[in-house]
Short mmCIF file of C-alpha atoms and ligand atoms in Angstrom, two decimals:
data_model
loop_
_atom_site.label_atom_id
_atom_site.label_comp_id
_atom_site.label_asym_id
_atom_site.label_seq_id
_atom_site.Cartn_x
_atom_site.Cartn_y
_atom_site.Cartn_z
CA MET A 8 42.44 -76.89 91.39
CA GLU A 9 44.57 -74.88 89.02
CA LEU A 10 45.64 -71.31 89.67
CA LYS A 11 45.14 -69.71 86.30
CA VAL A 12 46.91 -66.49 85.53
CA ILE A 13 44.55 -64.18 83.79
CA SER A 14 44.07 -60.46 83.60
CA ASP A 15 40.40 -60.36 82.81
CA ALA A 16 37.57 -62.22 81.28
CA ALA A 17 36.55 -62.99 77.78
CA GLY A 18 34.58 -60.67 75.64
CA THR A 19 31.55 -60.75 73.50
CA PRO A 20 31.07 -59.10 70.14
CA GLY A 21 29.83 -55.58 70.42
CA GLY A 22 29.51 -55.86 74.15
CA GLY A 23 33.11 -55.98 75.17
CA CYS A 24 34.88 -58.42 77.39
CA ALA A 25 32.73 -59.67 80.12
CA SER A 26 34.48 -59.08 83.35
CA SER A 27 37.05 -57.49 85.50
CA GLY A 28 39.07 -55.35 83.14
CA CYS A 29 39.32 -55.29 79.46
CA GLY A 30 42.59 -56.01 79.18
CA ALA A 31 43.69 -58.99 78.95
CA GLY A 32 46.45 -61.30 78.78
CA GLY A 33 46.49 -62.92 75.41
CA GLU A 34 44.33 -65.81 76.42
CA LYS A 35 41.48 -63.42 77.14
CA LEU A 36 41.88 -61.41 73.99
CA ALA A 37 41.73 -64.69 72.16
CA HIS A 38 38.00 -64.83 72.85
CA LEU A 39 37.35 -61.53 71.13
CA PRO A 40 36.56 -61.34 67.43
CA GLU A 41 39.71 -60.74 65.42
CA ALA A 42 38.58 -57.27 64.29
CA ILE A 43 38.13 -56.11 67.89
CA ARG A 44 41.34 -57.73 69.05
CA ALA A 45 43.21 -55.84 66.36
CA LYS A 46 41.64 -52.57 67.49
CA ILE A 47 42.58 -52.92 71.16
CA ASN A 48 45.77 -54.99 71.04
CA ASN A 49 48.08 -51.98 71.26
CA HIS A 50 45.66 -49.47 72.81
CA PRO A 51 46.88 -48.82 76.37
CA CYS A 52 43.48 -47.63 77.62
CA PHE A 53 41.20 -50.18 75.98
CA SER A 54 43.46 -53.13 76.90
CA GLU A 55 44.94 -53.61 80.36
CA ASP A 56 47.66 -55.85 79.01
CA ALA A 57 48.60 -53.31 76.33
CA HIS A 58 49.15 -50.63 78.97
CA HIS A 59 52.26 -52.45 80.16
CA HIS A 60 53.80 -52.07 76.71
CA TYR A 61 52.37 -49.09 74.84
CA ALA A 62 52.09 -45.37 75.55
CA ARG A 63 49.52 -42.67 74.85
CA MET A 64 49.50 -38.93 74.52
CA HIS A 65 46.89 -36.19 74.78
CA VAL A 66 47.04 -32.86 72.96
CA ALA A 67 45.30 -29.94 74.61
CA VAL A 68 43.60 -28.31 71.65
CA ALA A 69 40.11 -27.99 73.15
CA PRO A 70 39.87 -25.28 75.83
CA ALA A 71 36.11 -24.56 75.85
CA CYS A 72 33.30 -26.57 77.34
CA ASN A 73 29.57 -26.64 76.70
CA ILE A 74 28.55 -27.87 80.15
CA GLN A 75 29.66 -27.45 83.75
CA CYS A 76 30.39 -30.42 85.99
CA HIS A 77 30.57 -29.81 89.74
CA TYR A 78 33.98 -31.53 89.84
CA CYS A 79 35.75 -29.57 87.11
CA ASN A 80 37.73 -26.35 87.17
CA ARG A 81 40.05 -25.96 84.22
CA LYS A 82 41.51 -22.69 85.52
CA TYR A 83 43.61 -24.44 88.14
CA ASP A 84 47.02 -25.35 86.77
CA CYS A 85 50.01 -26.83 88.46
CA SER A 86 52.79 -28.62 86.60
CA ASN A 87 52.99 -31.21 89.38
CA GLU A 88 49.28 -31.85 89.33
CA SER A 89 48.21 -34.91 87.39
CA ARG A 90 44.48 -35.08 86.89
CA PRO A 91 41.95 -34.52 84.11
CA GLY A 92 41.47 -30.99 82.80
CA VAL A 93 44.91 -29.77 83.86
CA VAL A 94 47.31 -28.56 81.13
CA SER A 95 50.42 -26.40 80.86
CA GLU A 96 49.74 -24.95 77.41
CA VAL A 97 46.79 -24.97 75.01
CA LEU A 98 47.88 -25.75 71.43
CA THR A 99 46.61 -24.85 67.99
CA PRO A 100 45.96 -27.82 65.67
CA ASP A 101 49.24 -27.13 63.81
CA GLN A 102 51.22 -27.03 67.04
CA ALA A 103 49.51 -30.18 68.23
CA VAL A 104 50.34 -32.06 65.03
CA LYS A 105 54.00 -31.00 65.31
CA LYS A 106 54.09 -32.20 68.88
CA VAL A 107 52.49 -35.57 68.07
CA ILE A 108 55.02 -36.18 65.29
CA ALA A 109 57.90 -35.27 67.62
CA VAL A 110 56.62 -37.57 70.35
CA ALA A 111 55.86 -40.45 67.96
CA ALA A 112 59.43 -40.28 66.65
CA ALA A 113 60.97 -40.11 70.13
CA ILE A 114 58.66 -42.63 71.86
CA PRO A 115 57.90 -45.36 69.33
CA GLN A 116 55.71 -47.17 71.89
CA MET A 117 53.25 -44.26 71.63
CA THR A 118 50.34 -45.74 69.68
CA VAL A 119 47.40 -43.54 70.65
CA LEU A 120 46.67 -39.85 70.37
CA GLY A 121 43.69 -38.73 72.38
CA ILE A 122 41.97 -35.36 72.58
CA ALA A 123 40.48 -35.02 76.05
CA GLY A 124 40.31 -31.38 76.82
CA PRO A 125 41.15 -29.42 78.81
CA GLY A 126 37.49 -28.66 77.94
CA ASP A 127 35.27 -30.75 75.73
CA PRO A 128 36.76 -31.71 72.34
CA LEU A 129 33.36 -31.61 70.64
CA ALA A 130 32.61 -28.15 72.02
CA ASN A 131 35.67 -27.13 69.94
CA PRO A 132 34.83 -29.08 66.78
CA GLN A 133 36.99 -27.14 64.30
CA ARG A 134 40.15 -27.40 66.39
CA THR A 135 39.57 -31.05 67.24
CA LEU A 136 38.61 -32.22 63.77
CA GLU A 137 41.41 -30.26 62.08
CA THR A 138 43.93 -31.96 64.38
CA PHE A 139 42.48 -35.37 63.50
CA ARG A 140 42.35 -34.54 59.78
CA GLN A 141 46.03 -33.62 59.64
CA LEU A 142 47.14 -36.55 61.76
CA SER A 143 45.22 -39.16 59.81
CA GLU A 144 47.14 -37.94 56.76
CA LYS A 145 50.57 -37.36 58.25
CA ALA A 146 50.79 -40.10 60.88
CA PRO A 147 48.52 -42.92 59.72
CA ASP A 148 50.06 -45.43 62.15
CA ILE A 149 48.69 -43.58 65.19
CA LYS A 150 45.26 -44.45 66.56
CA LEU A 151 43.04 -41.44 67.13
CA CYS A 152 40.76 -41.19 70.15
CA VAL A 153 38.37 -38.61 71.54
CA SER A 154 36.79 -38.14 74.94
CA THR A 155 33.57 -36.16 75.31
CA ASN A 156 30.72 -35.37 77.64
CA GLY A 157 28.44 -36.33 74.73
CA LEU A 158 26.30 -33.20 74.49
CA ALA A 159 27.39 -32.38 70.92
CA LEU A 160 28.13 -35.99 69.95
CA PRO A 161 25.09 -36.97 67.83
CA GLY A 162 25.66 -34.05 65.47
CA LEU A 163 29.33 -34.94 65.00
CA VAL A 164 29.31 -38.73 64.70
CA ASP A 165 29.63 -38.61 60.91
CA GLU A 166 32.61 -36.24 61.11
CA ILE A 167 34.27 -38.44 63.73
CA CYS A 168 33.88 -41.53 61.59
CA LYS A 169 35.29 -39.69 58.56
CA HIS A 170 38.64 -39.50 60.35
CA ASN A 171 38.75 -43.23 60.96
CA ILE A 172 38.40 -42.89 64.72
CA GLU A 173 37.81 -46.33 66.18
CA HIS A 174 37.71 -45.45 69.87
CA VAL A 175 35.52 -42.88 71.59
CA THR A 176 34.98 -42.21 75.29
CA ILE A 177 31.76 -40.68 76.60
CA THR A 178 31.50 -39.54 80.21
CA ILE A 179 28.14 -40.77 81.51
CA ASN A 180 27.65 -40.18 85.21
CA CYS A 181 23.91 -40.86 85.30
CA VAL A 182 20.88 -41.98 83.34
CA ASP A 183 18.44 -40.33 85.74
CA PRO A 184 17.99 -36.52 85.44
CA ASP A 185 17.34 -36.21 89.18
CA VAL A 186 20.84 -37.59 89.83
CA GLY A 187 22.20 -35.48 86.97
CA ALA A 188 20.83 -32.28 88.49
CA LYS A 189 23.18 -32.84 91.46
CA ILE A 190 26.22 -33.13 89.16
CA TYR A 191 25.61 -30.59 86.39
CA PRO A 192 24.58 -27.03 87.30
CA TRP A 193 24.10 -26.05 83.64
CA ILE A 194 24.59 -26.91 80.00
CA PHE A 195 24.86 -24.60 77.00
CA TRP A 196 22.28 -25.77 74.50
CA ASN A 197 20.84 -24.11 71.38
CA ASN A 198 22.59 -20.83 72.26
CA ARG A 199 21.22 -20.57 75.75
CA ARG A 200 22.06 -21.76 79.19
CA VAL A 201 19.78 -24.49 80.54
CA THR A 202 19.90 -25.37 84.24
CA GLY A 203 18.59 -27.94 86.71
CA ARG A 204 16.80 -31.16 85.89
CA LYS A 205 16.03 -30.06 82.32
CA ALA A 206 19.76 -29.61 81.61
CA ALA A 207 20.52 -33.12 82.84
CA GLU A 208 17.62 -34.52 80.81
CA ILE A 209 18.98 -33.05 77.56
CA LEU A 210 22.53 -34.14 78.32
CA ILE A 211 21.47 -37.72 79.10
CA GLU A 212 19.39 -37.93 75.93
CA GLN A 213 22.28 -36.72 73.77
CA GLN A 214 24.75 -39.08 75.45
CA GLN A 215 22.55 -42.12 74.91
CA LYS A 216 21.81 -41.15 71.32
CA GLY A 217 25.52 -40.60 70.61
CA LEU A 218 26.40 -43.97 72.16
CA GLU A 219 23.84 -45.78 70.00
CA MET A 220 25.03 -44.01 66.83
CA LEU A 221 28.69 -44.87 67.45
CA VAL A 222 27.94 -48.51 68.24
CA ALA A 223 25.87 -48.76 65.06
CA ARG A 224 28.95 -47.60 63.12
CA GLY A 225 31.25 -50.14 64.76
CA VAL A 226 33.17 -47.64 66.90
CA LEU A 227 34.39 -49.04 70.24
CA VAL A 228 32.90 -46.90 73.00
CA LYS A 229 34.32 -46.61 76.48
CA VAL A 230 32.07 -45.03 79.07
CA ASN A 231 33.72 -43.00 81.83
CA SER A 232 31.77 -42.50 85.05
CA VAL A 233 32.97 -40.45 87.98
CA LEU A 234 32.09 -42.17 91.25
CA ILE A 235 30.71 -39.50 93.59
CA PRO A 236 29.84 -41.00 96.98
CA GLY A 237 26.32 -40.13 98.09
CA VAL A 238 25.44 -38.72 94.66
CA ASN A 239 25.67 -41.47 92.02
CA ALA A 240 27.43 -44.40 93.70
CA GLU A 241 24.51 -46.87 93.73
CA HIS A 242 23.11 -45.41 90.53
CA LEU A 243 26.27 -46.30 88.56
CA LYS A 244 25.22 -49.96 88.59
CA GLU A 245 22.17 -48.92 86.58
CA VAL A 246 24.37 -46.79 84.29
CA SER A 247 26.57 -49.83 83.67
CA ARG A 248 23.55 -51.99 82.80
CA VAL A 249 22.13 -49.41 80.41
CA VAL A 250 25.33 -48.65 78.52
CA LYS A 251 26.24 -52.31 78.26
CA ALA A 252 22.81 -53.05 76.80
CA LYS A 253 23.42 -50.36 74.20
CA GLY A 254 26.73 -51.93 73.17
CA ALA A 255 29.38 -49.94 75.03
CA PHE A 256 32.65 -51.88 75.02
CA LEU A 257 34.14 -50.90 78.35
CA HIS A 258 33.14 -49.08 81.54
CA ASN A 259 35.68 -46.98 83.39
CA VAL A 260 34.43 -46.05 86.87
CA MET A 261 36.87 -43.43 88.15
CA PRO A 262 37.13 -41.94 91.63
CA LEU A 263 36.05 -38.33 92.14
CA ILE A 264 39.03 -36.04 92.72
CA ALA A 265 37.88 -33.11 94.86
CA GLU A 266 40.12 -30.85 96.94
CA PRO A 267 39.27 -27.33 98.14
CA GLU A 268 42.37 -25.90 96.42
CA HIS A 269 41.05 -27.01 92.99
CA GLY A 270 38.25 -24.47 93.39
CA THR A 271 35.53 -26.83 92.18
CA PHE A 272 32.03 -26.83 93.64
CA TYR A 273 32.53 -30.29 95.12
CA GLY A 274 36.00 -29.42 96.39
CA LEU A 275 34.74 -26.32 98.16
CA MET A 276 31.64 -28.10 99.49
CA GLY A 277 33.77 -30.82 101.07
CA GLN A 278 32.33 -33.58 98.86
CA ARG A 279 34.63 -36.54 99.42
CA GLY A 280 35.95 -38.99 96.85
CA PRO A 281 35.55 -42.76 97.29
CA THR A 282 37.98 -44.94 99.25
CA ASN A 283 39.95 -47.65 97.40
CA ASP A 284 37.58 -50.26 98.82
CA GLU A 285 34.47 -48.36 97.73
CA LEU A 286 35.85 -47.98 94.22
CA THR A 287 36.81 -51.66 93.91
CA ALA A 288 33.45 -52.78 95.34
CA LEU A 289 31.54 -50.70 92.82
CA GLN A 290 33.74 -51.84 89.93
CA ASP A 291 33.15 -55.45 91.02
CA ALA A 292 29.40 -54.85 91.25
CA CYS A 293 29.33 -53.40 87.73
CA ALA A 294 31.63 -56.10 86.36
CA GLY A 295 28.83 -58.66 86.36
CA ASP A 296 27.26 -56.82 83.46
CA MET A 297 30.12 -55.04 81.86
CA ALA A 298 33.82 -55.09 81.04
CA MET A 299 35.56 -52.79 83.49
CA MET A 300 38.61 -50.61 83.02
CA ARG A 301 40.59 -50.51 86.25
CA HIS A 302 43.89 -49.12 85.02
CA CYS A 303 42.85 -45.55 84.14
CA ARG A 304 45.31 -43.01 85.57
CA GLN A 305 43.02 -39.98 85.16
CA CYS A 306 45.64 -38.28 83.06
CA ARG A 307 46.19 -34.60 82.39
CA ALA A 308 44.81 -33.30 79.10
CA ASP A 309 48.42 -32.96 77.86
CA ALA A 310 49.88 -36.21 79.25
CA VAL A 311 52.65 -37.97 77.32
CA GLY A 312 54.13 -41.43 77.85
CA MET A 313 53.20 -44.72 79.45
CA LEU A 314 50.09 -44.59 81.63
CA GLY A 315 51.23 -43.49 85.04
CA GLU A 316 54.14 -41.46 83.72
CA ASP A 317 54.13 -37.99 82.23
CA ARG A 318 56.92 -36.92 79.92
CA GLY A 319 55.14 -33.77 78.75
CA GLU A 320 57.97 -31.56 79.99
CA GLU A 321 60.28 -33.10 77.38
CA PHE A 322 58.03 -31.97 74.53
CA THR A 323 57.05 -28.39 75.26
CA LEU A 324 56.69 -26.15 72.19
CA ASP A 325 60.02 -24.41 72.73
CA LYS A 326 61.81 -27.77 72.88
CA ILE A 327 60.33 -29.14 69.65
CA ALA A 328 60.29 -25.86 67.69
CA GLU A 329 63.46 -26.59 65.71
CA GLN A 330 62.78 -30.28 65.12
CA ASP A 331 62.20 -31.49 61.59
CA VAL A 332 61.14 -35.13 61.78
CA ASP A 333 61.35 -37.50 58.81
CA TYR A 334 58.12 -39.29 59.67
CA ALA A 335 58.46 -42.01 57.01
CA ALA A 336 61.71 -43.09 58.66
CA ALA A 337 60.18 -42.72 62.10
CA MET A 338 57.24 -44.87 61.06
CA ALA A 339 59.56 -47.66 59.87
CA ARG A 340 61.41 -47.53 63.20
CA ARG A 341 58.10 -47.55 65.07
CA ALA A 342 56.97 -50.66 63.17
CA GLU A 343 60.21 -52.44 64.16
CA VAL A 344 59.73 -51.51 67.82
CA HIS A 345 56.09 -52.67 67.75
CA ALA A 346 57.13 -55.99 66.22
CA ALA A 347 59.72 -56.46 68.98
CA ILE A 348 57.10 -55.65 71.64
CA GLU A 349 54.69 -58.16 70.13
CA ALA A 350 57.40 -60.83 70.04
CA SER A 351 58.17 -60.18 73.70
CA ARG A 352 54.46 -60.28 74.63
CA ALA A 353 54.07 -63.60 72.81
CA ALA A 354 57.09 -65.01 74.64
CA GLN A 355 55.65 -63.83 77.97
CA ARG A 356 52.30 -65.45 77.18
CA ASN A 357 53.97 -68.75 76.31
CA ALA A 358 56.09 -68.64 79.45
CA SER A 359 52.98 -67.89 81.49
CA SER A 360 51.08 -70.86 80.17
CA GLU A 361 54.01 -73.06 81.18
CA THR A 362 54.15 -71.65 84.69
CA PHE A 363 50.46 -71.87 85.58
CA VAL A 364 50.71 -73.22 89.04
CA SER A 365 48.64 -75.81 90.72
CA ILE A 366 47.60 -75.53 94.33
CA ALA A 367 45.80 -78.83 94.05
CA SER A 368 48.61 -80.47 96.00
CA LEU A 369 47.93 -78.20 98.94
CA THR A 370 44.25 -79.03 99.05
CA ARG A 371 44.92 -82.72 98.43
CA ARG A 372 47.21 -82.98 101.42
CA ARG A 373 44.49 -81.58 103.67
CA PRO A 374 41.17 -82.30 101.95
CA ALA A 375 39.04 -80.66 104.62
CA ARG A 376 40.78 -77.35 103.99
CA PRO A 377 38.49 -74.54 102.85
CA GLU A 378 39.12 -72.43 99.75
CA PRO A 379 42.38 -70.45 100.17
CA ARG A 380 41.76 -66.79 100.91
CA PRO A 381 42.55 -64.13 98.29
CA VAL A 382 45.59 -61.91 98.83
CA LEU A 383 46.33 -58.40 97.55
CA MET A 384 49.85 -57.80 96.28
CA ALA A 385 51.41 -54.52 95.09
CA VAL A 386 53.91 -54.38 92.23
CA ALA A 387 56.53 -51.81 91.24
CA THR A 388 57.01 -51.71 87.47
CA THR A 389 58.04 -49.24 84.81
CA GLY A 390 56.31 -51.26 82.09
CA GLY A 391 56.97 -54.25 79.90
CA GLY A 392 54.74 -56.42 82.09
CA VAL A 393 57.62 -57.33 84.40
CA ILE A 394 58.73 -56.44 87.94
CA ASN A 395 61.54 -54.03 87.21
CA GLN A 396 61.36 -51.05 89.55
CA HIS A 397 63.11 -50.13 92.79
CA PHE A 398 60.58 -49.72 95.61
CA GLY A 399 61.84 -46.24 96.40
CA HIS A 400 61.56 -45.05 92.81
CA ALA A 401 57.96 -46.15 92.28
CA ARG A 402 55.45 -43.34 91.74
CA GLU A 403 52.64 -45.84 91.73
CA PHE A 404 52.05 -49.49 92.53
CA LEU A 405 49.84 -51.82 90.54
CA VAL A 406 47.61 -53.89 92.80
CA TYR A 407 46.66 -57.48 91.96
CA GLU A 408 44.46 -59.94 93.77
CA ALA A 409 45.71 -63.53 93.81
CA SER A 410 43.14 -66.20 94.57
CA ALA A 411 42.63 -69.89 93.99
CA ASN A 412 41.09 -69.12 90.61
CA ASP A 413 43.22 -66.42 89.09
CA VAL A 414 45.50 -63.43 89.40
CA ARG A 415 43.58 -60.30 88.51
CA PHE A 416 44.53 -56.67 88.24
CA VAL A 417 42.37 -54.62 90.61
CA GLY A 418 43.79 -51.10 90.40
CA HIS A 419 46.70 -48.86 91.13
CA ARG A 420 47.78 -46.66 94.02
CA LYS A 421 49.61 -43.41 93.38
CA VAL A 422 52.25 -42.62 95.96
CA ASP A 423 54.61 -39.75 96.63
CA LEU A 424 58.18 -40.37 95.64
CA TYR A 425 60.20 -40.72 98.81
CA CYS A 426 63.53 -41.48 97.21
CA SER A 427 65.08 -39.80 94.18
CA GLY A 428 68.15 -41.97 94.20
CA ASP A 429 69.65 -40.02 97.07
CA ASP A 430 69.94 -42.04 100.26
CA THR A 431 69.90 -38.91 102.41
CA CYS A 432 66.55 -37.62 101.18
CA GLY A 433 65.27 -35.13 103.76
CA ASP A 434 61.66 -35.95 104.52
CA GLY A 435 62.04 -39.53 103.34
CA GLU A 436 60.60 -41.13 106.43
CA SER A 437 57.32 -39.31 106.46
CA VAL A 438 56.70 -39.93 102.78
CA LEU A 439 57.59 -43.57 103.28
CA ALA A 440 55.00 -43.73 106.03
CA LYS A 441 52.45 -42.26 103.62
CA THR A 442 53.42 -44.81 100.98
CA ILE A 443 52.90 -47.61 103.46
CA ARG A 444 49.47 -46.22 104.37
CA LEU A 445 48.51 -46.14 100.71
CA LEU A 446 49.44 -49.81 100.39
CA ASP A 447 46.84 -50.60 103.05
CA GLY A 448 45.29 -54.01 102.47
CA CYS A 449 48.27 -55.35 100.47
CA GLU A 450 50.20 -58.17 102.11
CA VAL A 451 53.14 -58.33 99.71
CA VAL A 452 55.01 -55.74 97.69
CA LEU A 453 57.04 -57.02 94.75
CA CYS A 454 59.83 -54.84 93.40
CA SER A 455 63.25 -55.23 91.77
CA ARG A 456 65.13 -53.83 94.76
CA ILE A 457 64.41 -52.19 98.09
CA GLY A 458 66.43 -50.42 100.75
CA TYR A 459 67.02 -51.69 104.27
CA GLU A 460 64.98 -48.93 105.91
CA PRO A 461 61.76 -49.36 103.93
CA TRP A 462 62.11 -53.13 104.17
CA GLY A 463 61.95 -52.92 107.94
CA GLN A 464 59.10 -50.44 107.99
CA LEU A 465 57.03 -52.45 105.53
CA GLU A 466 57.49 -55.55 107.65
CA SER A 467 56.48 -53.66 110.78
CA ALA A 468 53.32 -52.61 108.92
CA GLY A 469 52.51 -56.22 108.06
CA ILE A 470 53.50 -56.00 104.38
CA ALA A 471 56.10 -58.48 103.12
CA PRO A 472 58.67 -56.89 100.80
CA ASN A 473 59.80 -59.24 98.06
CA GLY A 474 62.68 -58.60 95.66
CA GLU A 475 63.12 -62.20 94.55
CA HIS A 476 61.16 -61.94 91.33
CA ALA A 477 62.96 -59.07 89.61
CA MET A 478 62.45 -59.04 85.85
CA GLU A 479 59.83 -61.79 85.99
CA PRO A 480 56.39 -61.37 84.37
CA ILE A 481 54.09 -59.81 86.95
CA GLU A 482 51.29 -62.37 87.01
CA ASP A 483 53.71 -65.32 87.09
CA ALA A 484 55.61 -63.82 90.02
CA ILE A 485 52.39 -63.17 91.93
CA ALA A 486 51.20 -66.71 91.26
CA ALA A 487 54.52 -68.05 92.53
CA VAL A 488 54.36 -65.98 95.74
CA TYR A 489 50.76 -67.03 96.28
CA ARG A 490 51.75 -70.66 95.88
CA GLU A 491 54.59 -70.19 98.40
CA MET A 492 52.09 -68.66 100.82
CA GLY A 493 49.85 -71.68 100.33
CA GLU A 494 52.73 -74.06 100.96
CA ALA A 495 53.58 -72.12 104.13
CA GLY A 496 49.99 -72.47 105.33
CA LEU A 497 49.30 -68.74 105.06
CA LEU A 498 46.21 -68.92 102.92
CA GLU A 499 43.81 -70.15 105.53
CA ARG A 500 41.62 -67.46 107.02
CA SER A 501 43.56 -67.76 110.27
CA GLY A 502 46.90 -68.59 108.64
CA GLY A 503 48.63 -65.23 109.16
CA THR A 504 50.05 -63.00 106.46
CA ALA A 505 52.87 -63.25 103.96
CA GLN A 506 55.05 -61.39 106.42
CA ARG A 507 55.75 -64.68 108.16
CA MET A 508 57.54 -65.82 105.00
CA SER A 509 59.90 -62.89 104.87
CA ALA A 510 60.57 -62.82 108.61
C1 SAM B 601 38.81 -33.50 81.50
S1 SAM B 601 37.60 -34.54 80.86
C2 SAM B 601 37.73 -34.11 79.16
C3 SAM B 601 36.72 -34.72 78.28
C4 SAM B 601 35.30 -34.23 78.43
N1 SAM B 601 35.20 -32.85 78.69
C5 SAM B 601 34.57 -35.04 79.47
O1 SAM B 601 34.28 -34.50 80.54
O2 SAM B 601 34.28 -36.20 79.19
C6 SAM B 601 38.23 -36.18 80.94
C7 SAM B 601 37.62 -37.04 82.02
O3 SAM B 601 38.02 -36.58 83.28
C8 SAM B 601 36.95 -36.64 84.16
N2 SAM B 601 37.15 -35.70 85.26
C9 SAM B 601 37.29 -34.36 85.17
N3 SAM B 601 37.46 -33.82 86.39
C10 SAM B 601 37.43 -34.85 87.28
C11 SAM B 601 37.53 -34.94 88.69
N4 SAM B 601 37.68 -33.87 89.44
N5 SAM B 601 37.45 -36.15 89.27
C12 SAM B 601 37.30 -37.27 88.51
N6 SAM B 601 37.18 -37.24 87.17
C13 SAM B 601 37.25 -36.05 86.55
C14 SAM B 601 35.77 -36.30 83.29
O4 SAM B 601 34.56 -36.71 83.86
C15 SAM B 601 36.11 -37.06 82.04
O5 SAM B 601 35.65 -38.39 82.12
S1 SF4 B 602 32.50 -31.87 80.50
FE1 SF4 B 602 34.67 -32.27 80.86
S2 SF4 B 602 35.68 -30.31 80.53
FE2 SF4 B 602 33.48 -29.88 80.69
S3 SF4 B 602 33.17 -29.32 82.81
FE3 SF4 B 602 32.82 -31.52 82.67
S4 SF4 B 602 34.80 -32.52 83.06
FE4 SF4 B 602 35.17 -30.34 82.68
S1 SF4 B 603 42.69 -40.74 81.34
FE1 SF4 B 603 42.40 -42.98 81.45
S2 SF4 B 603 41.52 -43.51 79.49
FE2 SF4 B 603 42.42 -41.43 79.24
S3 SF4 B 603 44.51 -41.75 78.53
FE3 SF4 B 603 44.62 -41.69 80.73
S4 SF4 B 603 44.46 -43.84 81.32
FE4 SF4 B 603 43.72 -43.72 79.24
#
């Protein structure tokens, strides 16, 4: 049996890739039609593999919304808070364009500009479309993206297509108005407020119509769904089936974020979000029918940088006010950087195909042995698709599942930073304990370096720290550790955990 290193499954025209995350290592993208591959190859949200290499940014030009969701309150703002709807400053289209140009020149890996709020971009059509119009002229090498609740979408599809927008996200939390009535208290429709089941009925109809219109025009549509336990959890499987049948490319099931301090209806009512296991189980259940996005970081509406990082503070209006960017020169530099990234990705892919590991020898030696058990491993990385981050500096860990068949990305865990480079960090221990709790279920954590203290605590918690694969491609390193676990007899159901290897 061969342990194949893959990120997700192959795709089908119009319907997206078929399984666990659209995102693929090159071998998966290879199954997609060339036109689609070209559209997602450097899009960090539509391709899981691309998110290791390319960055995105959002500009907050759209403050108003035409509906209310029980999980949203755009009035709450905290610069440390990273979640959808939160922004530090709302921009005019001119300010937004200036900011995009400044970021594109400073961060050449930034390939995608999305408008995702803080309200609904299509409830602010002039501001949104003017931003797109200017950018398609002034920065033609940047992909433009929009994220909407879909209410106003059918009436604006032609305008969207005019600006050469190839990627659109629609948030679809339900296809049944009875479920919708528990999520949306009202919508603003034809100059009046509509409430209850009728509101959900109109919203659902508009969303489905908008989806069909975009697919008919060849736009790649990602569907976002917020998983709300007890409200739409089971129902999302039906949502996935319906949107896939209509040609959506990718389904992004995201966990509800609800805390009382956010002031949302759900937060105040004590509605809980899903656990990691509930989220993964639902994503797996939907994956049978639909390509799943599992790497969404639920970014702020003004996020800048690689997914999982936010460099927005470097590009506030006062900081870019005096900048005068020569965008032609910046574009040439960006093209060079993109070519270098592609060369490095190709080299990684070739190296990966050479290091596919076989566990056949393990099963041959003991033929009666059952299928090796899957193992979750956490990875600290700053990007580039390699293990290159100190454990104590990681703000998030990527989680992969290694099994006899493949290595697959299953999600990420955000953690509090317990070390800022200072060994005498005050409340370090308690935050470390929290980090270890968040890594629950993982048996190995791969990082470039790790301190003595966390090493010991991870081991005590049954998680094996591993710094032996620094700078190696993530999937190859995980495959190698999995193989070592197999050779050490740790992959039988009763074989113990990876900790025995590091002890
Ligand atoms: C801020 S919205 C902006 C775009 C648009 N208004 C919409 O709702 O699709 C971006 C995404 O964040 C999601 N979102 C907003 N608040 C959330 C929360 N509290 N928990 C989880 N997802 C949330 C929305 O459902 C949407 O998919
Ligand atoms: S549609 Fe988007 S911006 Fe509007 S209330 Fe819902 S999440 Fe918030
Ligand atoms: S919120 Fe998700 S889809 Fe949007 S930019 Fe962030 S990672 Fe991409």
